[in-house]
CSV table of C-alpha atoms and ligand atoms in Angstrom, one decimal:
chain,number,residue,atom,x,y,z
N,986,UNK,CA,81.3,107.9,88.4
N,987,UNK,CA,78.1,106.0,88.9
N,988,UNK,CA,77.0,103.1,86.8
N,989,UNK,CA,73.8,101.2,87.0
N,990,UNK,CA,74.4,97.6,85.9
N,991,UNK,CA,70.9,96.0,84.9
N,992,UNK,CA,70.8,92.2,84.8
N,993,UNK,CA,68.2,90.3,82.8
N,994,UNK,CA,67.5,86.6,82.5
N,995,UNK,CA,70.3,85.0,80.4
N,996,UNK,CA,72.9,82.5,81.1
N,997,UNK,CA,75.3,85.2,80.6
N,998,UNK,CA,74.2,86.8,83.9
N,999,UNK,CA,77.3,85.3,85.5
N,1000,UNK,CA,79.4,87.6,83.4
N,1001,UNK,CA,77.6,90.7,84.9
N,1002,UNK,CA,79.1,89.5,88.2
N,1003,UNK,CA,82.5,89.9,86.5
N,1004,UNK,CA,81.4,93.2,84.9
N,1005,UNK,CA,80.6,94.7,88.3
N,1006,UNK,CA,83.9,93.6,89.8
N,1007,UNK,CA,85.9,95.1,86.8
N,1008,UNK,CA,83.9,98.5,87.3
N,1009,UNK,CA,84.7,98.5,91.0
N,1010,UNK,CA,88.3,97.8,90.3
N,1011,UNK,CA,88.3,101.1,88.2
N,1012,UNK,CA,86.7,102.9,91.2
N,1013,UNK,CA,83.3,103.3,89.5
N,1014,UNK,CA,80.4,103.2,91.9
N,1015,UNK,CA,77.9,100.4,90.9
N,1016,UNK,CA,74.2,99.8,91.7
N,1017,UNK,CA,72.7,96.6,90.4
N,1018,UNK,CA,69.1,96.1,89.4
N,1019,UNK,CA,67.8,92.8,88.2
N,1020,UNK,CA,64.7,91.4,86.5
N,1021,UNK,CA,62.9,88.7,88.5
N,1022,UNK,CA,63.9,86.1,85.9
N,1023,UNK,CA,67.6,86.9,86.1
N,1024,UNK,CA,67.5,85.7,89.7
N,1025,UNK,CA,67.2,82.2,88.4
N,1026,UNK,CA,70.7,82.7,86.8
N,1027,UNK,CA,72.5,84.6,89.5
N,1028,UNK,CA,71.8,85.6,93.0
N,1029,UNK,CA,71.1,89.2,94.1
N,1030,UNK,CA,73.4,88.4,97.1
N,1031,UNK,CA,76.4,87.8,94.7
N,1032,UNK,CA,75.7,91.1,93.0
N,1033,UNK,CA,75.1,93.0,96.2
N,1034,UNK,CA,78.4,91.8,97.7
N,1035,UNK,CA,80.4,92.6,94.5
N,1036,UNK,CA,78.9,96.0,94.1
N,1037,UNK,CA,78.9,96.8,97.8
N,1038,UNK,CA,75.4,98.2,97.5
N,1039,UNK,CA,71.9,96.6,97.9
N,1040,UNK,CA,70.4,95.1,94.9
N,1041,UNK,CA,66.8,96.1,93.8
N,1042,UNK,CA,64.6,93.7,91.8
N,1043,UNK,CA,61.1,94.8,92.7
N,1044,UNK,CA,59.7,98.4,92.7
N,1045,UNK,CA,59.1,98.0,96.4
N,1046,UNK,CA,60.2,95.8,99.2
N,1047,UNK,CA,57.5,93.1,99.8
N,1048,UNK,CA,58.6,93.1,103.6
N,1049,UNK,CA,58.1,96.6,104.4
N,1050,UNK,CA,56.8,98.3,101.2
N,1051,UNK,CA,59.8,100.7,100.9
N,1052,UNK,CA,60.1,102.1,97.5
N,1053,UNK,CA,62.9,101.3,95.1
N,1054,UNK,CA,62.6,104.5,93.1
N,1055,UNK,CA,63.6,104.0,89.3
N,1056,UNK,CA,63.5,107.8,89.1
N,1057,UNK,CA,66.2,108.4,91.8
N,1058,UNK,CA,68.2,105.5,90.4
N,1059,UNK,CA,68.0,107.1,87.0
N,1060,UNK,CA,69.1,110.5,88.4
N,1061,UNK,CA,72.0,108.8,90.4
N,1062,UNK,CA,73.5,107.2,87.3
N,1063,UNK,CA,76.1,108.6,85.0
N,1064,UNK,CA,75.6,105.6,82.8
N,1065,UNK,CA,73.2,102.7,82.7
N,1066,UNK,CA,74.2,99.3,81.1
N,1067,UNK,CA,71.8,96.5,80.5
N,1068,UNK,CA,74.1,93.5,80.6
N,1069,UNK,CA,73.2,90.8,79.7
N,1070,UNK,CA,70.3,92.1,77.6
N,1071,UNK,CA,67.9,89.3,76.5
N,1072,UNK,CA,65.9,89.5,73.2
N,1073,UNK,CA,62.8,89.9,75.4
N,1074,UNK,CA,64.1,92.9,77.2
N,1075,UNK,CA,65.5,94.6,74.0
N,1076,UNK,CA,62.0,94.1,72.4
N,1077,UNK,CA,60.3,95.5,75.4
N,1078,UNK,CA,62.7,98.5,75.5
N,1079,UNK,CA,62.0,99.1,71.7
N,1080,UNK,CA,58.3,99.3,72.5
N,1081,UNK,CA,58.7,101.5,75.6
N,1082,UNK,CA,57.2,98.8,77.9
N,1083,UNK,CA,57.9,99.4,81.6
N,1084,UNK,CA,56.6,96.3,83.4
N,1085,UNK,CA,59.6,95.6,85.8
N,1086,UNK,CA,62.3,97.8,87.5
N,1087,UNK,CA,64.9,97.4,84.9
N,1088,UNK,CA,62.5,98.6,82.1
N,1089,UNK,CA,61.2,101.5,84.3
N,1090,UNK,CA,64.7,102.6,84.9
N,1091,UNK,CA,65.6,102.5,81.2
N,1092,UNK,CA,62.7,104.9,80.5
N,1093,UNK,CA,63.4,107.2,83.3
N,1094,UNK,CA,67.2,107.3,83.1
N,1095,UNK,CA,68.6,110.7,82.1
N,1096,UNK,CA,72.1,109.4,81.6
N,1097,UNK,CA,73.2,107.4,78.5
N,1098,UNK,CA,71.8,103.8,78.3
N,1099,UNK,CA,73.9,101.0,76.8
N,1100,UNK,CA,72.8,97.5,75.9
N,1101,UNK,CA,75.0,94.4,75.8
N,1102,UNK,CA,72.9,91.8,74.1
N,1103,UNK,CA,73.3,88.0,75.0
N,1104,UNK,CA,71.3,85.3,73.3
N,1105,UNK,CA,71.4,82.4,70.9
N,1106,UNK,CA,72.6,83.0,67.3
N,1107,UNK,CA,69.1,82.6,65.7
N,1108,UNK,CA,67.4,84.8,68.2
N,1109,UNK,CA,70.1,87.4,67.6
N,1110,UNK,CA,70.0,87.2,63.9
N,1111,UNK,CA,66.1,87.2,63.9
N,1112,UNK,CA,64.7,90.2,62.0
N,1113,UNK,CA,62.6,91.2,65.0
N,1114,UNK,CA,65.7,91.4,67.2
N,1115,UNK,CA,67.7,93.1,64.6
N,1116,UNK,CA,64.9,95.7,64.0
N,1117,UNK,CA,64.6,96.3,67.7
N,1118,UNK,CA,68.4,96.9,68.1
N,1119,UNK,CA,68.3,99.3,65.2
N,1120,UNK,CA,65.4,101.2,66.8
N,1121,UNK,CA,67.3,101.5,70.1
N,1122,UNK,CA,70.4,102.5,68.3
N,1123,UNK,CA,68.6,105.3,66.5
N,1124,UNK,CA,67.2,106.6,69.7
N,1125,UNK,CA,70.8,107.0,71.0
N,1126,UNK,CA,71.2,103.8,72.9
N,1127,UNK,CA,74.6,102.3,72.5
N,1128,UNK,CA,74.7,98.7,71.5
N,1129,UNK,CA,77.7,96.8,72.6
N,1130,UNK,CA,77.9,94.2,69.9
N,1131,UNK,CA,78.0,90.4,71.0
N,1132,UNK,CA,80.8,88.4,69.8
N,1133,UNK,CA,80.9,85.1,67.8
N,1134,UNK,CA,81.8,81.9,69.5
N,1135,UNK,CA,80.5,78.8,71.4
N,1136,UNK,CA,76.9,79.5,72.8
N,1137,UNK,CA,75.2,77.8,75.8
N,1138,UNK,CA,72.7,76.2,73.3
N,1139,UNK,CA,75.6,74.2,71.8
N,1140,UNK,CA,75.4,76.2,68.6
N,1141,UNK,CA,78.3,78.4,67.4
N,1142,UNK,CA,77.7,81.9,66.1
N,1143,UNK,CA,77.2,85.6,67.1
N,1144,UNK,CA,75.3,86.1,70.4
N,1145,UNK,CA,77.8,85.8,73.2
N,1146,UNK,CA,77.9,88.9,75.4
N,1147,UNK,CA,81.0,91.0,75.0
N,1148,UNK,CA,83.7,90.2,77.7
N,1149,UNK,CA,83.3,92.1,80.9
N,1150,UNK,CA,86.7,93.4,80.9
N,1151,UNK,CA,86.1,94.8,77.3
N,1152,UNK,CA,82.9,96.5,78.4
N,1153,UNK,CA,84.5,98.0,81.5
N,1154,UNK,CA,87.3,99.4,79.4
N,1155,UNK,CA,84.7,101.0,77.1
N,1156,UNK,CA,83.0,102.5,80.0
N,1157,UNK,CA,86.2,103.9,81.3
N,1158,UNK,CA,87.0,105.3,78.0
N,1159,UNK,CA,83.5,106.8,77.8
N,1160,UNK,CA,84.1,108.6,81.1
N,1161,UNK,CA,87.5,109.9,79.8
N,1162,UNK,CA,89.4,108.3,82.6
N,1163,UNK,CA,93.1,109.1,82.4
N,1164,UNK,CA,95.2,107.5,85.1
N,1165,UNK,CA,97.8,110.2,85.1
N,1166,UNK,CA,97.8,110.4,88.9
N,1167,UNK,CA,97.5,106.7,89.7
N,1168,UNK,CA,99.4,105.9,92.8
N,1169,UNK,CA,99.8,109.6,93.9
N,1170,UNK,CA,98.5,110.7,97.3
N,1171,UNK,CA,96.9,114.2,97.2
N,1172,UNK,CA,95.9,116.2,100.1
N,1173,UNK,CA,92.9,118.6,99.9
N,1174,UNK,CA,91.8,121.0,102.5
N,1175,UNK,CA,88.4,122.4,102.0
N,1176,UNK,CA,85.3,124.0,103.4
N,1177,UNK,CA,84.8,126.8,106.0
N,1178,UNK,CA,86.3,126.3,109.4
N,1179,UNK,CA,84.1,127.2,112.3
N,1180,UNK,CA,85.5,128.8,115.4
N,1181,UNK,CA,83.5,128.2,118.5
N,1182,UNK,CA,82.1,131.2,120.5
N,1183,UNK,CA,79.8,129.1,122.7
N,1184,UNK,CA,78.0,125.8,122.3
N,1185,UNK,CA,75.5,127.3,119.9
N,1186,UNK,CA,77.5,130.0,117.9
N,1187,UNK,CA,80.7,130.3,115.9
N,1188,UNK,CA,82.7,132.5,113.5
N,1189,UNK,CA,82.9,131.2,110.0
N,1190,UNK,CA,82.7,132.4,106.4
N,1191,UNK,CA,80.6,132.0,103.2
N,1192,UNK,CA,82.8,129.2,101.7
N,1193,UNK,CA,80.7,126.3,100.3
N,1194,UNK,CA,83.6,123.9,99.6
N,1195,UNK,CA,82.4,123.6,96.0
N,1196,UNK,CA,85.9,124.3,94.5
N,1197,UNK,CA,87.5,121.8,96.7
N,1198,UNK,CA,85.0,119.2,95.8
N,1199,UNK,CA,85.4,120.0,92.1
N,1200,UNK,CA,89.3,119.5,92.6
N,1201,UNK,CA,88.7,116.2,94.4
N,1202,UNK,CA,86.5,114.9,91.6
N,1203,UNK,CA,89.1,115.8,89.1
N,1204,UNK,CA,91.8,114.2,91.1
N,1205,UNK,CA,89.8,111.0,91.5
N,1206,UNK,CA,89.1,110.8,87.8
N,1207,UNK,CA,92.9,110.8,87.2
N,1208,UNK,CA,93.3,107.9,89.6
N,1209,UNK,CA,94.7,109.7,92.7
N,1210,UNK,CA,94.3,108.6,96.3
N,1211,UNK,CA,92.8,111.7,97.9
N,1212,UNK,CA,92.9,112.7,101.7
N,1213,UNK,CA,90.2,115.4,102.1
N,1214,UNK,CA,90.6,117.4,105.3
N,1215,UNK,CA,87.1,118.9,105.3
N,1216,UNK,CA,85.6,121.6,107.3
N,1217,UNK,CA,82.0,122.6,106.8
N,1218,UNK,CA,80.9,122.1,103.2
N,1219,UNK,CA,77.5,122.5,101.6
N,1220,UNK,CA,78.1,120.2,98.8
N,1221,UNK,CA,78.2,116.3,98.8
N,1222,UNK,CA,81.4,114.3,98.3
N,1223,UNK,CA,81.7,111.9,95.4
N,1224,UNK,CA,81.6,108.2,96.2
N,1225,UNK,CA,84.9,106.6,95.9
N,1226,UNK,CA,87.1,104.1,97.7
N,1227,UNK,CA,90.0,106.3,96.8
N,1228,UNK,CA,88.7,109.1,98.8
N,1229,UNK,CA,89.6,109.4,102.6
N,1230,UNK,CA,87.5,112.1,104.3
N,1231,UNK,CA,88.9,113.6,107.5
N,1232,UNK,CA,86.1,115.7,109.1
N,1233,UNK,CA,87.3,118.7,111.2
N,1234,UNK,CA,85.6,121.8,112.5
N,1235,UNK,CA,88.2,124.4,113.5
N,1236,UNK,CA,91.5,125.7,112.1
N,1237,UNK,CA,93.4,124.0,115.0
N,1238,UNK,CA,91.8,120.6,114.1
N,1239,UNK,CA,92.6,121.2,110.4
N,1240,UNK,CA,96.2,121.8,111.3
N,1241,UNK,CA,96.3,118.6,113.5
N,1242,UNK,CA,95.0,116.5,110.6
N,1243,UNK,CA,97.2,118.3,108.1
N,1244,UNK,CA,100.3,117.5,110.2
N,1245,UNK,CA,99.3,113.8,110.2
N,1246,UNK,CA,98.5,113.5,106.4
N,1247,UNK,CA,100.8,116.1,104.8
N,1248,UNK,CA,103.9,114.0,105.1
N,1249,UNK,CA,102.4,111.3,103.0
N,1250,UNK,CA,101.3,113.5,100.3
N,1251,UNK,CA,102.9,114.1,96.9
N,1252,UNK,CA,100.8,117.2,96.4
N,1253,UNK,CA,98.5,119.3,98.4
N,1254,UNK,CA,95.7,121.8,97.5
N,1255,UNK,CA,94.8,124.2,100.2
N,1256,UNK,CA,91.2,125.2,99.1
N,1257,UNK,CA,89.9,125.6,102.6
N,1258,UNK,CA,88.7,129.0,103.8
N,1259,UNK,CA,90.2,129.0,107.2
N,1260,UNK,CA,89.1,131.6,109.6
N,1261,UNK,CA,92.0,133.8,110.4
N,1262,UNK,CA,90.9,134.4,114.0
N,1263,UNK,CA,89.2,132.5,116.7
N,1264,UNK,CA,87.7,133.7,119.9
N,1265,UNK,CA,90.4,133.7,122.6
N,1266,UNK,CA,88.1,131.8,125.0
N,1267,UNK,CA,85.0,130.0,124.0
N,1268,UNK,CA,82.2,129.8,126.6
N,1269,UNK,CA,81.2,126.4,128.0
N,1270,UNK,CA,77.5,127.7,128.3
N,1271,UNK,CA,75.4,129.8,126.0
N,1272,UNK,CA,76.2,133.4,126.2
N,1273,UNK,CA,72.9,135.2,127.4
N,1274,UNK,CA,71.5,138.4,126.0
N,1275,UNK,CA,72.0,140.3,129.1
N,1276,UNK,CA,74.9,142.7,128.1
N,1277,UNK,CA,74.3,146.0,126.4
N,1278,UNK,CA,77.8,145.8,125.0
N,1279,UNK,CA,79.8,142.6,124.3
N,1280,UNK,CA,83.3,142.4,123.0
N,1281,UNK,CA,84.8,139.2,121.6
N,1282,UNK,CA,88.6,138.9,122.0
N,1283,UNK,CA,90.1,137.1,119.0
N,1284,UNK,CA,93.5,135.5,118.7
N,1285,UNK,CA,95.1,134.5,115.3
N,1286,UNK,CA,94.6,131.0,114.0
N,1287,UNK,CA,97.5,128.9,112.6
N,1288,UNK,CA,98.0,129.3,108.9
N,1289,UNK,CA,97.9,125.7,107.7
N,1290,UNK,CA,99.5,126.3,104.3
N,1291,UNK,CA,102.4,128.2,105.9
N,1292,UNK,CA,103.0,125.6,108.5
N,1293,UNK,CA,103.1,122.8,105.8
N,1294,UNK,CA,105.4,125.0,103.6
N,1295,UNK,CA,107.8,125.1,106.4
N,1296,UNK,CA,108.1,121.2,106.6
N,1297,UNK,CA,107.6,120.7,102.8
N,1298,UNK,CA,110.1,118.1,101.6
N,1299,UNK,CA,111.8,117.6,98.2
N,1300,UNK,CA,109.3,116.7,95.5
N,1301,UNK,CA,106.3,117.7,97.5
N,1302,UNK,CA,104.1,120.2,95.7
N,1303,UNK,CA,101.9,122.8,97.4
N,1304,UNK,CA,99.1,124.8,95.7
N,1305,UNK,CA,97.2,127.6,97.4
N,1306,UNK,CA,94.1,129.6,96.6
N,1307,UNK,CA,93.8,133.3,97.1
N,1308,UNK,CA,90.5,135.1,97.0
N,1309,UNK,CA,90.9,138.8,97.1
N,1310,UNK,CA,88.5,141.8,96.8
N,1311,UNK,CA,91.2,143.6,94.7
N,1312,UNK,CA,92.0,142.5,91.2
N,1313,UNK,CA,95.8,143.0,91.8
N,1314,UNK,CA,97.7,139.7,91.4
N,1315,UNK,CA,100.7,141.0,93.3
N,1316,UNK,CA,98.9,140.0,96.6
N,1317,UNK,CA,98.8,136.4,95.4
N,1318,UNK,CA,102.5,136.5,94.4
N,1319,UNK,CA,103.2,137.8,98.0
N,1320,UNK,CA,101.3,134.8,99.4
N,1321,UNK,CA,103.0,132.3,97.0
N,1322,UNK,CA,106.5,133.4,98.5
N,1323,UNK,CA,105.4,133.7,102.2
N,1324,UNK,CA,103.7,130.2,102.2
N,1325,UNK,CA,106.4,128.6,100.1
N,1326,UNK,CA,103.8,127.5,97.5
N,1327,UNK,CA,104.5,126.2,94.1
N,1328,UNK,CA,101.5,127.9,92.7
N,1329,UNK,CA,98.5,129.9,93.9
N,1330,UNK,CA,95.3,130.0,92.3
N,1331,UNK,CA,94.2,133.7,92.4
N,1332,UNK,CA,90.6,134.9,92.0
N,1333,UNK,CA,89.0,138.2,92.6
N,1334,UNK,CA,85.5,139.2,93.9
N,1335,UNK,CA,85.8,142.2,91.5
N,1336,UNK,CA,85.2,139.7,88.7
N,1337,UNK,CA,81.5,138.9,88.3
N,1338,UNK,CA,80.6,135.3,88.5
N,1339,UNK,CA,83.7,134.5,90.7
N,1340,UNK,CA,83.8,133.8,94.5
N,1341,UNK,CA,81.5,132.2,97.2
N,1342,UNK,CA,78.2,130.7,96.1
N,1343,UNK,CA,78.8,130.9,92.4
N,1344,UNK,CA,78.8,127.8,90.2
N,1345,UNK,CA,81.6,129.6,88.1
N,1346,UNK,CA,85.0,130.9,88.7
N,1347,UNK,CA,87.5,133.0,86.9
N,1348,UNK,CA,91.1,132.3,87.9
N,1349,UNK,CA,94.7,133.3,87.3
N,1350,UNK,CA,97.3,130.6,88.1
N,1351,UNK,CA,100.3,132.6,89.7
N,1352,UNK,CA,103.7,130.9,89.9
N,1353,UNK,CA,107.1,132.3,90.7
N,1354,UNK,CA,107.7,133.2,87.1
N,1355,UNK,CA,104.4,133.2,85.3
N,1356,UNK,CA,100.7,134.4,85.5
N,1357,UNK,CA,98.2,132.5,83.3
N,1358,UNK,CA,94.7,133.8,83.2
N,1359,UNK,CA,91.6,131.7,82.3
N,1360,UNK,CA,88.0,132.7,81.2
N,1361,UNK,CA,85.1,132.6,83.4
N,1362,UNK,CA,84.1,128.8,83.6
N,1363,UNK,CA,82.1,126.3,85.6
N,1364,UNK,CA,83.9,125.3,88.8
N,1365,UNK,CA,84.2,121.7,87.4
N,1366,UNK,CA,86.0,123.2,84.4
N,1367,UNK,CA,88.1,125.4,86.5
N,1368,UNK,CA,89.2,122.3,88.6
N,1369,UNK,CA,90.1,120.6,85.4
N,1370,UNK,CA,92.3,123.5,84.3
N,1371,UNK,CA,93.9,123.6,87.7
N,1372,UNK,CA,94.7,120.0,87.9
N,1373,UNK,CA,95.8,119.7,84.4
N,1374,UNK,CA,98.2,122.6,84.9
N,1375,UNK,CA,99.7,120.9,88.0
N,1376,UNK,CA,100.0,117.6,86.2
N,1377,UNK,CA,101.4,119.0,83.1
N,1378,UNK,CA,103.9,121.3,84.7
N,1379,UNK,CA,104.9,119.5,87.7
N,1380,UNK,CA,104.3,115.7,87.0
N,1381,UNK,CA,108.1,115.2,86.7
N,1382,UNK,CA,108.5,116.5,90.2
N,1383,UNK,CA,105.9,114.1,91.3
N,1384,UNK,CA,107.7,111.1,89.8
Y,1400,LIG,N1,95.3,129.3,104.5
Y,1400,LIG,C1,95.5,128.3,105.4
Y,1400,LIG,N2,95.4,128.5,106.8
Y,1400,LIG,C2,95.0,129.8,107.2
Y,1400,LIG,C3,94.7,130.8,106.2
Y,1400,LIG,C4,94.9,130.5,104.9
Y,1400,LIG,O1,95.8,127.1,105.0
Y,1400,LIG,N3,94.8,130.0,108.4
Y,1400,LIG,C5,95.4,129.0,103.0
Y,1400,LIG,C6,94.2,129.0,102.2
Y,1400,LIG,O2,93.6,127.7,102.2
Y,1400,LIG,C7,94.6,129.5,101.0
Y,1400,LIG,C8,95.8,130.4,101.2
Y,1400,LIG,O3,96.3,130.0,102.5
Y,1400,LIG,O4,95.2,128.3,100.1
Y,1400,LIG,C9,95.5,131.8,101.2
Y,1400,LIG,O5,94.4,132.0,101.9
Y,1400,LIG,P1,93.9,133.6,102.3
Y,1400,LIG,O6,92.8,133.5,103.1
Y,1400,LIG,O7,93.7,134.2,100.9
Y,1400,LIG,O8,95.3,134.2,102.9
Y,1400,LIG,P2,95.6,134.6,104.2
Y,1400,LIG,O9,97.0,134.2,104.4
Y,1400,LIG,O10,94.7,134.3,105.2
Y,1400,LIG,O11,95.7,136.2,104.1
Y,1400,LIG,P3,94.6,137.3,104.2
Y,1400,LIG,O12,93.4,136.7,104.8
Y,1400,LIG,O13,95.2,138.4,105.0
Y,1400,LIG,O14,94.3,137.8,102.7
């Protein structure tokens, strides 16, 4: 999950530093943007260090003119929070003014925008501020109410920015985080392996890795530590310090990596589309177009899920995937037994909207004693069904 923390010029800016740390602790990616005045209260270096990302204050870099695009920032974010939000920024937001990077981003952000006001009690209670907050609230901006207490002005009253931990918890709840898999190590194989013919050609398949990425996102949102053994994928990975990506190309390399990481894992999802065969010999130099006929001799690749099934220990779960051209589930049941899997996710190319290249999928979860069919859904929703099934049915085995 990606959050923009927008800092404005209030003494409560120091709390924004704690907020960033709290969000990072919850594995939320953070980018900080700041108004010029907020730099008087806290340094961009502090915020950059805590967020592990560069901080943007101006719309462009004065040194080299490179552009800090409020549009791409707004598209990157799953949530933007202005914390602390001064009376001045709140009033400009209410008027739609865009005279700094924070305000520009407020206007262009497609994700929900939240505001955590911080100011003196009289400024907060002023009719103008209250009207502005009501305007923002009516537009769907969420106001994180300030709390009462001792204020920097020496006065006591409402105006203290909500505590960073409280805000971070609200953000976590908003994202629906559920730490069911906290502390669990999960292996995911994904993508299409490439089997080299010569330095410029390979055998591969149409898999995009989208299903594997959707599973990874779901696992991360449940707090798991994920080891992704990735062949070629066509979609980007989520940003997370809990995600370890091991890039491989061929089935052989995937097997080597699996041997290394499988023993650590509590559960494995074999979503990779592994080429069943590879050229017996791959040419060191480019094969020239000088033959009227050319035969490629192929040899069988290792079956990674089968090999892991052989060394699977007590309490280790393995989940396979079976894409078939036929709608017959019995092929999947056979693979479940042969590969010593706990469940296999079966889908058939005979169902429209299922298979390579689609954003949707229609699955049946096959276990040794059950078949559960699901409707056609987006791959993200399918991933949620799969991970929830595994957590709900086997969590006890994982403990
Ligand atoms: N699999 C694997 N290594 C292989 C082939 C398959 O790990 N060399 C895994 C896949 O990731 C998937 C499951 O085994 O989870 C089933 O893959 P599939 O290609 O459907 O099965 P195969 O055993 O290759 O059988 P076939 O191609 O004959 O249908």
